[in-house]
XYZ file of C-alpha atoms in Angstrom:
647
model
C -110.773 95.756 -26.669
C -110.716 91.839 -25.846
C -114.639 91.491 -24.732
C -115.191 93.839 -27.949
C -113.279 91.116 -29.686
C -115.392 88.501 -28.985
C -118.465 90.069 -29.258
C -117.697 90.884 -32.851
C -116.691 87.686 -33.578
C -119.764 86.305 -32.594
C -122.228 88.298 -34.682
C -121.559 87.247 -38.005
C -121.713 83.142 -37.429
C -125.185 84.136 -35.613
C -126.113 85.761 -39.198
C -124.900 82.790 -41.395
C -125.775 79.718 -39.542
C -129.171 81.148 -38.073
C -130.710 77.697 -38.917
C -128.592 75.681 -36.938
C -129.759 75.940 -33.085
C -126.677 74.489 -31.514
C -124.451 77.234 -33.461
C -126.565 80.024 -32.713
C -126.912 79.528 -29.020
C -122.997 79.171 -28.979
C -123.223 82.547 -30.695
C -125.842 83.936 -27.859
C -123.381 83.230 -25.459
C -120.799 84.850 -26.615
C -122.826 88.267 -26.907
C -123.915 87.345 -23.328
C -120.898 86.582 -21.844
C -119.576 89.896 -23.784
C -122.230 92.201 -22.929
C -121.526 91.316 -19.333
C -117.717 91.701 -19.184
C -119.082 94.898 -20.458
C -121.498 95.277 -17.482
C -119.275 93.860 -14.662
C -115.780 95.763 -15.748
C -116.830 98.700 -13.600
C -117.930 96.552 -10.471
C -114.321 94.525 -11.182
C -112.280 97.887 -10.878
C -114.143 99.063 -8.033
C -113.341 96.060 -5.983
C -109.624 95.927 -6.811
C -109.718 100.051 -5.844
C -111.180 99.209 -2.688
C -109.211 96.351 -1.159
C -106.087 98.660 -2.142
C -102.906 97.294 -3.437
C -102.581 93.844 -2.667
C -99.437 91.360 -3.018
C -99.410 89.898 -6.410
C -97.696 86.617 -7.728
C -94.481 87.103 -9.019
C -95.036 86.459 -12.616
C -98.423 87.993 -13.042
C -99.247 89.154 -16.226
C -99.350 93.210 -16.365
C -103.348 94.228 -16.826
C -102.798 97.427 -18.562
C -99.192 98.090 -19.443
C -98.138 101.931 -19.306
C -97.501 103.276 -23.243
C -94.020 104.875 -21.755
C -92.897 104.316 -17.970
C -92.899 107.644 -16.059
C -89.906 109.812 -16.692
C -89.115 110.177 -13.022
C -89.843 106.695 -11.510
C -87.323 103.573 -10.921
C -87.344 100.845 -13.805
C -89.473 97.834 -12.811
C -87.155 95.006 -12.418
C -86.837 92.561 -14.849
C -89.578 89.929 -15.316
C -87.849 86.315 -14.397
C -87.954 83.928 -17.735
C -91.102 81.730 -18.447
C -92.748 80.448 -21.639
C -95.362 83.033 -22.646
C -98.533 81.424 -22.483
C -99.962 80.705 -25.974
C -103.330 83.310 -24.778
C -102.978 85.882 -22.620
C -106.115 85.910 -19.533
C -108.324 89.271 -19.920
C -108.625 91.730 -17.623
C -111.979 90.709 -16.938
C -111.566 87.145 -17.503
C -113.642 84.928 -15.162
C -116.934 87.563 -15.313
C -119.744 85.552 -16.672
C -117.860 82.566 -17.961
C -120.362 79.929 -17.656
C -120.777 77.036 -20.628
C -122.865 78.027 -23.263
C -124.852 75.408 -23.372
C -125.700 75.737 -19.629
C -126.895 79.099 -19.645
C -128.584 79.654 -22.611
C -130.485 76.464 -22.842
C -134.064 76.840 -24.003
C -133.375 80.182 -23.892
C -134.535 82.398 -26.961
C -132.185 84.820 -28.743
C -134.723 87.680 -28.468
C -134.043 87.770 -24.081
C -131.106 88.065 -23.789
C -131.151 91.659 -22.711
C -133.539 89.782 -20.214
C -130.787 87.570 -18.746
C -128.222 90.515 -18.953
C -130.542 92.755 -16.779
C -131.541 90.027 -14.188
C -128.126 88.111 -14.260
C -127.356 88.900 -10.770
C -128.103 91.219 -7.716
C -125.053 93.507 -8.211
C -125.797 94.021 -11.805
C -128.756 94.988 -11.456
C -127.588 97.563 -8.628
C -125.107 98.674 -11.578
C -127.692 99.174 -14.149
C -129.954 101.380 -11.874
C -126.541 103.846 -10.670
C -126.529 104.179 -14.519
C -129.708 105.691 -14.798
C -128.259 108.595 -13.710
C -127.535 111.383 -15.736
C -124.237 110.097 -18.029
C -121.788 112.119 -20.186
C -121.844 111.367 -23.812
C -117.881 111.022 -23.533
C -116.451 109.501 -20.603
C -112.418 110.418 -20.266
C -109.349 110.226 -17.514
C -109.466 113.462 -15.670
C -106.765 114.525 -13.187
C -107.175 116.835 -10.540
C -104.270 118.779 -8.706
C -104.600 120.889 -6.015
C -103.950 122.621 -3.144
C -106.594 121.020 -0.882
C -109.464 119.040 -1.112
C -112.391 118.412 1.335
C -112.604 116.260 3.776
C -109.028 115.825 3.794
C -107.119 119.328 3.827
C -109.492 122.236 3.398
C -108.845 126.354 3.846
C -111.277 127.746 1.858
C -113.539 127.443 -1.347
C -110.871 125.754 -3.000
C -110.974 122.711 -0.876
C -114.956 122.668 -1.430
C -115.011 122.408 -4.769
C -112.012 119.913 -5.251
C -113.595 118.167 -2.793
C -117.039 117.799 -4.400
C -116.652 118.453 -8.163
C -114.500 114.880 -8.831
C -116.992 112.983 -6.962
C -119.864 114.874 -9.395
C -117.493 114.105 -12.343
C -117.142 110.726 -11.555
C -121.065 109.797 -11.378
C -121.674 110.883 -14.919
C -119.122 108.001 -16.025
C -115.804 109.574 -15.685
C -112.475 107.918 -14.318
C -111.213 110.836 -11.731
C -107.791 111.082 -9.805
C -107.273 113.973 -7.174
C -103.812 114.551 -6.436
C -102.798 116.543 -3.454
C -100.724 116.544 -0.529
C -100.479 114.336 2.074
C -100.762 116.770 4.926
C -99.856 115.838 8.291
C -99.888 118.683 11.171
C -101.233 116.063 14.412
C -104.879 117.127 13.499
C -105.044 116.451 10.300
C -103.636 112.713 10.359
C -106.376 111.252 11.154
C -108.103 112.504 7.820
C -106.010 109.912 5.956
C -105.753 106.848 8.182
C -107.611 104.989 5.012
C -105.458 106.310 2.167
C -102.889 102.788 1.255
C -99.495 102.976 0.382
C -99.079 102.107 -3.105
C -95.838 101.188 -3.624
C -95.115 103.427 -5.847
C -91.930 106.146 -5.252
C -90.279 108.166 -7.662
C -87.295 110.786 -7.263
C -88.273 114.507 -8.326
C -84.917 116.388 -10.359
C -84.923 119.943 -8.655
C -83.712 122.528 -6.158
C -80.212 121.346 -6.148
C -81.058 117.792 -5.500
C -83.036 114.347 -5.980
C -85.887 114.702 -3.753
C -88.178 111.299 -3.351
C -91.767 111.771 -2.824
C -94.030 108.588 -2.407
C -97.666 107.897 -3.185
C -100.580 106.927 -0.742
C -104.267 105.988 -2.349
C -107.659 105.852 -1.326
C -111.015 104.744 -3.238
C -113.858 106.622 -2.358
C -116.924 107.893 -3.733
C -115.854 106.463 -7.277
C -112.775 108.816 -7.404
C -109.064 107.702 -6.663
C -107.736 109.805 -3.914
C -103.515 110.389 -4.536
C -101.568 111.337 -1.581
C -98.621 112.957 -2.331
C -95.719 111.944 0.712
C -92.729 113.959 1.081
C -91.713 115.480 4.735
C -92.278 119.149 3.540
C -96.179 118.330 4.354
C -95.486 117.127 7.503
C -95.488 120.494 10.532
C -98.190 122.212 12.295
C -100.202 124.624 11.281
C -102.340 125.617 8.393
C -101.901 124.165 4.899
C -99.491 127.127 3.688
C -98.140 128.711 6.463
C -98.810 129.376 10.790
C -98.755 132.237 12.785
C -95.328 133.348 11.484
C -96.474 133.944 8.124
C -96.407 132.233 4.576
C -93.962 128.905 4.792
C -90.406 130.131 3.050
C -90.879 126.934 0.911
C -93.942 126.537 -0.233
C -92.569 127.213 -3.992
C -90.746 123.880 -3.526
C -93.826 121.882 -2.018
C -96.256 122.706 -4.663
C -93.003 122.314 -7.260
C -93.072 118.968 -5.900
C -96.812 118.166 -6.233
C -96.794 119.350 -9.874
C -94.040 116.926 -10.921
C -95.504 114.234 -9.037
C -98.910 114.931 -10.605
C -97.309 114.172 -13.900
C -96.123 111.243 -12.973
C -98.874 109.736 -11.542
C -101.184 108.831 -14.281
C -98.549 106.890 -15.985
C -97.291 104.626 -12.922
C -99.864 104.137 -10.333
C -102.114 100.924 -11.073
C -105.509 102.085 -9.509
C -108.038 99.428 -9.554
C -105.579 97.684 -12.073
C -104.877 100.143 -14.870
C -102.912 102.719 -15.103
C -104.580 106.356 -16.120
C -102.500 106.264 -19.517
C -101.548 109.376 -21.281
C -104.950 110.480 -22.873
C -105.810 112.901 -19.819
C -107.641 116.150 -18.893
C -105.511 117.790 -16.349
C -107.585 120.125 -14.256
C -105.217 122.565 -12.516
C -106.601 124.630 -9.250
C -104.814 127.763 -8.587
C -101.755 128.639 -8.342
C -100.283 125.481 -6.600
C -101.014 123.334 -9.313
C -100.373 125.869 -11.980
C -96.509 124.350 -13.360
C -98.445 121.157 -14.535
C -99.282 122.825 -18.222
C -95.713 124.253 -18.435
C -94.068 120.656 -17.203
C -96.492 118.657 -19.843
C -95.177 121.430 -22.464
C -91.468 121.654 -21.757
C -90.942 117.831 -19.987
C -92.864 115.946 -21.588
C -94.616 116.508 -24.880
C -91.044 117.518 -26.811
C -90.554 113.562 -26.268
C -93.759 112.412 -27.239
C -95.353 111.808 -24.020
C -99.113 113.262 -23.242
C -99.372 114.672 -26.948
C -103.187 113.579 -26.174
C -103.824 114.925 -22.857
C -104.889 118.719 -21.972
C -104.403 120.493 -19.405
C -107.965 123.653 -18.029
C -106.560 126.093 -15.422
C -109.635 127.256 -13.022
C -108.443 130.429 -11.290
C -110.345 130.323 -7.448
C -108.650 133.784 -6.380
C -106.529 135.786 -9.070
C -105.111 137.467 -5.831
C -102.611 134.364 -4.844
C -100.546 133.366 -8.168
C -97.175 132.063 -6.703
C -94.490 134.976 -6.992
C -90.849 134.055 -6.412
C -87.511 135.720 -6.976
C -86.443 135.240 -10.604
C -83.229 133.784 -9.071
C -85.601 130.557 -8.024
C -86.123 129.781 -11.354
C -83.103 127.510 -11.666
C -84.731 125.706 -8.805
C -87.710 124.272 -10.922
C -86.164 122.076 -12.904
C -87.500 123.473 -15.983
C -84.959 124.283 -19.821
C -83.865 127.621 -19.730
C -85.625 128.842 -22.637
C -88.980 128.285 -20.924
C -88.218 131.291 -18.462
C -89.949 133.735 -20.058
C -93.568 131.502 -19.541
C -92.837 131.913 -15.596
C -91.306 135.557 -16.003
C -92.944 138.513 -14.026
C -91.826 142.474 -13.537
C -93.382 143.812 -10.857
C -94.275 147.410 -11.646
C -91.954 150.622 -10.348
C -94.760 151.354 -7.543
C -94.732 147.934 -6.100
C -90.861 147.326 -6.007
C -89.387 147.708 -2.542
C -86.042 149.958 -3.312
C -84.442 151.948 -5.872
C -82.414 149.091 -7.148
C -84.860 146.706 -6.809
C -85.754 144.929 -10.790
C -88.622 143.835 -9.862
C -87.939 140.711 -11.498
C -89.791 137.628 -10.623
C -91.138 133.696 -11.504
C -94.917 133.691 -11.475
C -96.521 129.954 -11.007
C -100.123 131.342 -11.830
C -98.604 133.107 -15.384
C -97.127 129.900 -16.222
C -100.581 128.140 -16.397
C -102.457 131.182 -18.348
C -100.428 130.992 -21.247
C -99.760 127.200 -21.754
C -103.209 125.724 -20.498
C -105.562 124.308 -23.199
C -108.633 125.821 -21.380
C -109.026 128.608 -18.462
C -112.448 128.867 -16.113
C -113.044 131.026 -13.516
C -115.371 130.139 -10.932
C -118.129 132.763 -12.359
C -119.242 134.231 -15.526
C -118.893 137.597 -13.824
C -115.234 137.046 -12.371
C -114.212 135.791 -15.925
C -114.510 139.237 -17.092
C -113.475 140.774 -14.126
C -110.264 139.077 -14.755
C -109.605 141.020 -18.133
C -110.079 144.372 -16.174
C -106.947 146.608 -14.670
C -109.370 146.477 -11.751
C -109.944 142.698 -11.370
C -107.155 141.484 -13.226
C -104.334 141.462 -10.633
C -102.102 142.340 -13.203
C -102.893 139.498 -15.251
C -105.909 141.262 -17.357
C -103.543 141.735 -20.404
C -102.740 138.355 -20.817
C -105.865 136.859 -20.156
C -107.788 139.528 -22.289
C -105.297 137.968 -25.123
C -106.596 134.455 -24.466
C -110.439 135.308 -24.475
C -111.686 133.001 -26.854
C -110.568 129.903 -24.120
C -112.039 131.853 -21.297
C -114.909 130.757 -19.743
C -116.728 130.708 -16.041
C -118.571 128.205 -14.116
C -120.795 129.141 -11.221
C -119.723 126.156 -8.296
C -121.971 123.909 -6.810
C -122.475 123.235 -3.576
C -122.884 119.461 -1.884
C -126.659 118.892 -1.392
C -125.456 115.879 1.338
C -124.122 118.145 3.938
C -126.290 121.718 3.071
C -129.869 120.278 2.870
C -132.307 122.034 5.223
C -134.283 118.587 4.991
C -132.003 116.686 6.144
C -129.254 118.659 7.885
C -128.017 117.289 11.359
C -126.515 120.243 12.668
C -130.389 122.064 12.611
C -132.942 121.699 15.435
C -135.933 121.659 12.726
C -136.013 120.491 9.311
C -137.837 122.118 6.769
C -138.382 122.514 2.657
C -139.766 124.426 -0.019
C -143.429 123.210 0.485
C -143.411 123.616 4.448
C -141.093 126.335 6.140
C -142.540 126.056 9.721
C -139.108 124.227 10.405
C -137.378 127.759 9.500
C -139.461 129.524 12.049
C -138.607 127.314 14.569
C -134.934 127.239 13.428
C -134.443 131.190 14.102
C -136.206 130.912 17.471
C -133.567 128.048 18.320
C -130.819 130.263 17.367
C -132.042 133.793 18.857
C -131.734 131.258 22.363
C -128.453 130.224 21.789
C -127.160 133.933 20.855
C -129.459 135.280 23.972
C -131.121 137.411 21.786
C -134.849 138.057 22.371
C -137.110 135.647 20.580
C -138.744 137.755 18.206
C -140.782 136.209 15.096
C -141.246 139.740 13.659
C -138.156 141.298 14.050
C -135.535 140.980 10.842
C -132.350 138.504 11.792
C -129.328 139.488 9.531
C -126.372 137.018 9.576
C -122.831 137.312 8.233
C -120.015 134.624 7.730
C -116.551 134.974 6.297
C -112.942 135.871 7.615
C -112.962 139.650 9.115
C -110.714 140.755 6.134
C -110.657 143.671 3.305
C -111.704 141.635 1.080
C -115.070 141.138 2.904
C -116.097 144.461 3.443
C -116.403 144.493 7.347
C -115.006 147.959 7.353
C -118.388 148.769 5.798
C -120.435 146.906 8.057
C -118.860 148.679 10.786
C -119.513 152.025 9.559
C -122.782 150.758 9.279
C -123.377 149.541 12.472
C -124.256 152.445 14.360
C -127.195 153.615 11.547
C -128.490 150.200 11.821
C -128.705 149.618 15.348
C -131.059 152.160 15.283
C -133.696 150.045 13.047
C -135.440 147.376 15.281
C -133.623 144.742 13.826
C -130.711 141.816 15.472
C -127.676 140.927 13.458
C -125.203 138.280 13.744
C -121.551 137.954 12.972
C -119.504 134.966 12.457
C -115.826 135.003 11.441
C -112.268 135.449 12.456
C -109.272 137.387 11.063
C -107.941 140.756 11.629
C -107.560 140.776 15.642
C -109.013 144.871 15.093
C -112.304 143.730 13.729
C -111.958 140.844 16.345
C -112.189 142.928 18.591
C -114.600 145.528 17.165
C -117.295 142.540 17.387
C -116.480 142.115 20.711
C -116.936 145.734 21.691
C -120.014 146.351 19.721
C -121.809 143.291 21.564
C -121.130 144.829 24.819
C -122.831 148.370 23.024
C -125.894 146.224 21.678
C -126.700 143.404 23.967
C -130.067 142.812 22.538
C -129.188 143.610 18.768
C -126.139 142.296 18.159
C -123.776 138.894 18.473
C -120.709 138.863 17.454
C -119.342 134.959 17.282
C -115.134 135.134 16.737
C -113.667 132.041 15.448
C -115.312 129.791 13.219
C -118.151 126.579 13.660
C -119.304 124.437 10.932
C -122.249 123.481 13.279
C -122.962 127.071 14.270
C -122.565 128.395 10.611
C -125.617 126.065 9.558
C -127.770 127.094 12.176
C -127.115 131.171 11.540
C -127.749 130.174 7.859
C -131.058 128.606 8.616
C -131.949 130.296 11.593
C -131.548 134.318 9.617
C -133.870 136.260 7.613
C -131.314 137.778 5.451
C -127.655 137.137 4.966
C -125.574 139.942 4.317
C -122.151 139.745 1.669
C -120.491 142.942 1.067
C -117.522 141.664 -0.624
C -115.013 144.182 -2.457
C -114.853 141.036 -4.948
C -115.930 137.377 -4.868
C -114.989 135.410 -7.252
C -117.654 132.729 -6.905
C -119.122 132.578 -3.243
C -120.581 129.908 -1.464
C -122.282 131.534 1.033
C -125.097 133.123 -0.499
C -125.578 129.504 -2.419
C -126.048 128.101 0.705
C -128.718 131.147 1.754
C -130.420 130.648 -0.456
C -130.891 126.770 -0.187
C -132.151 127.436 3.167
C -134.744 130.003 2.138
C -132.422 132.893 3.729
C -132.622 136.365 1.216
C -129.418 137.105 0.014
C -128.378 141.307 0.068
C -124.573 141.122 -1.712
C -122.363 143.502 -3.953
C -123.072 143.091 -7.220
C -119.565 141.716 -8.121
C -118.064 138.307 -9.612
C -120.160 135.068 -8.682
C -122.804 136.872 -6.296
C -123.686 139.112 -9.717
C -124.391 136.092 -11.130
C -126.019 134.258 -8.633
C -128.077 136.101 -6.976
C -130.904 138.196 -8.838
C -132.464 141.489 -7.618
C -136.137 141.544 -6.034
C -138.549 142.650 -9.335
C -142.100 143.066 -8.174
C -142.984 143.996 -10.965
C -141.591 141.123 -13.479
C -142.853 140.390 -16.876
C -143.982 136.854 -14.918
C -145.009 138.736 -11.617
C -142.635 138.539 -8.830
C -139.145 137.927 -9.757
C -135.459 137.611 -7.992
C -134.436 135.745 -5.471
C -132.527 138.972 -3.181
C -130.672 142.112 -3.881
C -127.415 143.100 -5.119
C -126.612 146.177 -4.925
C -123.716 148.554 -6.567
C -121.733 150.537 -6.317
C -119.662 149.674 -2.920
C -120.947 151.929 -0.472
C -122.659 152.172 2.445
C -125.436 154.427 1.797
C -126.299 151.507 -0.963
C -125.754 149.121 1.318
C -127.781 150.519 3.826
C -130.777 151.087 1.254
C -130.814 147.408 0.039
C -131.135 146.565 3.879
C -133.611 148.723 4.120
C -135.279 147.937 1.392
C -135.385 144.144 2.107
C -136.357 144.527 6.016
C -139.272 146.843 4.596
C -140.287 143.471 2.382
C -140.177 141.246 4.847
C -142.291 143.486 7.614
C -144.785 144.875 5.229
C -145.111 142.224 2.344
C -145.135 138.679 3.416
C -146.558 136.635 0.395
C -143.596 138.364 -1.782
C -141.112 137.993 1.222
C -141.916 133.698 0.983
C -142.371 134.027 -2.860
C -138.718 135.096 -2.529
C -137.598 132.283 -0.116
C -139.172 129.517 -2.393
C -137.366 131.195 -5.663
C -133.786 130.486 -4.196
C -134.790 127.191 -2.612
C -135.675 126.067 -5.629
C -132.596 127.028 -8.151
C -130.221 124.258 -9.559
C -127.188 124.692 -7.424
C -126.299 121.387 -7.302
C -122.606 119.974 -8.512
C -124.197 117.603 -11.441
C -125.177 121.045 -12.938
C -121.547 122.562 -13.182
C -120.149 118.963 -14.480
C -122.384 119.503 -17.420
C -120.914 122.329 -18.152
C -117.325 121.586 -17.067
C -117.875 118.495 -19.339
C -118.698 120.775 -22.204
C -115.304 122.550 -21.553
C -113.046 119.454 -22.179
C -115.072 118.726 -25.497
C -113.510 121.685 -26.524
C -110.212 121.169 -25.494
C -110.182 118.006 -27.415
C -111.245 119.670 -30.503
C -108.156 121.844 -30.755
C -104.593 120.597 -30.840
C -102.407 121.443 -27.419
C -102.221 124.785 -27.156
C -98.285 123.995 -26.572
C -96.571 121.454 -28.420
């Protein structure tokens, strides 16, 4: 508001005294020297960001006071007595203040933009980033989650918090993560930049105080928040190890929700606090008591009555079920109980006597968010089925109107066939020798025979239900029997473990079966195969056949949640010609399965120019991340339309 300030004060004397030369270059300046606080602000924050919090002098004026202090952290102490100084230094003070006179000497009014453009290196380095695409309204936005890439990552979920922020944050947003600070002796390492910030506050629940403290790291234009507390810090996987599901996982993620809260009103990033005007962009479950804590905790005393909250369901499957006799444990009024309360139905209960009764984290979110996305148009209505819904379908058929999905992205930096570093050959749309080469590389490594002509089917995902490898096994036999080679990548259920196993030793020149998991290895079977296979019972997005087809690899999926949407069936016969980019077949069986195989190794044996036509179609869709900010962006304009959804 100060450089705004002075660069209103400074057009109307240019108006009136226009004649006098000496006024109106003092008036120039002022534009100047406002036009490139303007310009420099952003360079200014992202300097303080990236040295990380430094000591500062004892009586140093505040740059952007909080509205309210946070409800949970310590008061600051008070500020020692001094005369206040008759006017306050900006934030940006010192950024372009040269004498008037100096720079604008002989200098006509007309170029300034001139000046502004070629005022320094760095600016000009500024001015080109912003030639990128830019949202028309630029706002806080808070993520919370679970996980985030390339710091704690399980699944999908860590992909997309992981790349969506940074996305977010190039069209002109200001973006915190919050998440855990996870440290299991692997992991550490993954954080060795992220700075303490100072910054500690003590979280009211589960009997007790519990203190969590805050670590932060600048990168990428997005401000990284580490949540501390020792319930991160054990071996194994991010919610459980071999034993199982951790018994207190409720009270971690309890713990990350309150501390999300807090965050944007006491942590000082780059020198100003987030404030209380914030989009709060909850991930699943773990995240999912940040709408009901922003309704019950905070708004009833005035605090975020401008912030929203958008709840993107990854997987309706996990929603963070408790005992109803934990509910005490949150922290929460009693009267907000019935947003968190669950009854399991009479089939599901484990005795006679068993209620059924339950707290539901995942509940809590549907019906006090502002906004709810799913991570495809297709599993957005799947969600309002008794099939899909997990229970949940009622309730989220009842909030339609707010209900929107939002295919992911994926991160063009690391899946690029161009540039990729874990492929032998690189290769693009307008020359695909490099694929050729890349499935001759990879029939080597899997000591296959190195066969040009032959069909190379891949598959990667866990070995689960949920991925239909009980199909592919049934399968198996009928298509060994085609002259084709597939390849299997995964790990899960030891039985289909070791059904890979076994059917390698029946197959030795058909089939690989790779247990365990490679991020190297994964690239190369998604470059180096003709077709990659995804019969999925449901998907909610899918990543995988994004990732196909970027390589120029054919898709064949069930025709269910993001891989409906994604991925279009083979037309030859198009009102355009050829159309599609692979095949998705329904229903879930494996006759159908077999026939869209069948179907597609036919194509790419007997009809090559369609077979490339369809390679080129999918390398050349939009699945970048800047596409789904657009429309994510489009999604908080609405929010901020309507009043809270819960006052």
């Amino acid at each position: 508001m100060a450089a705004t300030g002075v660069g209103a004060g400074c057009l109307a004397p240019s108006v009136r005294l226009r004649a006098d030369p000496a006024t109106a270059a003092r008036a120039s300046a002022c534009v100047v020297r406002a036009r490139l606080r303007r310009l420099a602000r952003g360079r200014y924050v992202a300097e303080l960001s990236r040295e990380g919090p430094a000591a500062r002098p004892a009586q140093q004026q505040q740059l952007a006071p909080p509205l309210v202090p946070g409800f949970l952290a310590p008061p600051p102490p008070a500020p020692a007595q001094s005369p206040a100084p008759t006017q306050p230094p900006l934030p940006d003070a010192g950024v372009g203040e040269l004498a008037p006179d100096l720079l604008l000497e002989g200098i006509a009014e007309d170029s300034i933009d001139s000046i502004i453009v070629a005022a320094s290196e760095q600016d000009s380095e500024i001015m080109d980033a912003n030639e990128q695409p830019q949202a028309k309204v630029t706002r806080s936005i808070v993520f919370v989650t679970g996980e985030a890439a390339p710091y704690a990552k399980s699944g999908g979920l860590g992909d997309v918090c992981g790349s969506l922020p940074i996305a977010l944050a190039a069209r002109g947003h200001r973006v915190m993560v919050v998440m855990p600070r996870y440290l299991n002796g692997s992991s550490d390492k993954n954080y060795a930049k992220a700075l303490y910030t100072g910054k500690h506050i003590k979280i009211p629940c589960f009997g007790g105080s519990h203190e969590v403290t805050f670590f932060h790291e600048y990168r990428d234009n997005v401000d990284w928040v580490f949540v501390d507390h020792p319930s991160y810090h054990r071996p194994g996987s991010l919610y459980g190890d071999n034993f199982g599901a951790f018994g207190d996982n409720q009270f971690r993620y309890t713990l990350l929700c309150y501390a999300a809260c807090e965050a944007p009103l006491i942590l000082e990033l780059g020198g100003y606090i987030y404030g209380q005007n914030c989009m709060f962009v909850v991930n699943d479950w773990h995240a999912s008591l940040v709408p009901v804590l922003l309704a019950a905790k905070y708004r009833p005393y005035g605090v975020y009555r401008d912030s929203r909250s958008t709840l993107v369901i990854h997987n309706l499957a996990h929603q963070g079920l408790e005992p109803a006799s934990t509910y005490p444990d949150l922290g929460l009024p009693p009267e907000w109980y019935g947003a968190l309360e669950w009854v399991f139905p009479e089939w599901a209960r484990r005795h006679a006597l068993d209620k059924g009764e339950a707290v539901n984290f995942l509940k809590g979110a549907v019906v006090t968010a502002d906004r709810i996305v799913t991570v495809s148009q297709g599993y957005s209505w799947e969600v309002t089925t008794a099939e899909g819904g997990q229970g949940l379908n009622e309730l989220l058929s009842s909030r339609k109107s707010v209900l929107n999905g939002i295919v992911n992205g994926i991160d063009i930096n690391d899946w690029n066939p161009t540039t990729d570093k874990c492929l032998p050959h690189h290769y693009s749309v307008d020359d695909l020798s490099g694929k050729a080469k890349c499935k001759a590389e990879l029939q080597k490594e899997l000591g296959l025979p190195v066969r040009e002509d032959v069909p190379l089917i891949g598959f990667i995902g866990r070995l689960d239900y949920q991925k239909g490898i009980d199909l592919i096994k049934m399968a198996i036999p009928e298509l060994m029997r085609e002259d084709v080679q597939f390849v299997m990548l995964g790990s899960g259920d030891p039985i289909f473990e070791g059904w890979m196993r076994s059917t390698e030793s029946s197959y030795k020149d058909k089939f690989r079966g790779w247990v365990g998991f490679s991020v190297p290895v994964s690239h190369r079977i998604t470059a180096g195969c003709d077709i990659l296979l995804m019969p999925s019972r449901f998907e909610p997005c899918g990543l995988n056949q994004l990732y196909a087809m970027q390589y120029g690899t054919v898709p064949v999926v069930h025709g269910t949640g993001g891989l409906r949407d994604t991925v279009e069936t083979f037309n030859p016969f198009g009102a355009k010609g050829e159309e599609g980019t692979g095949w998705a077949f329904s229903p879930l069986t494996v006759d159908k399965m077999l026939w869209a195989l069948r179907t597609a190794m036919s194509t790419f044996r007997e009809h090559k120019p369609s077979w490339e036509g369809l390679m080129k179609r999918g390398m050349t869709k939009d699945h970048t991340w800047d596409h789904a900010a657009e429309q994510y962006e489009q999604i908080f304009e609405w929010a901020f339309v309507d009043q809270p959804y819960v006052m």
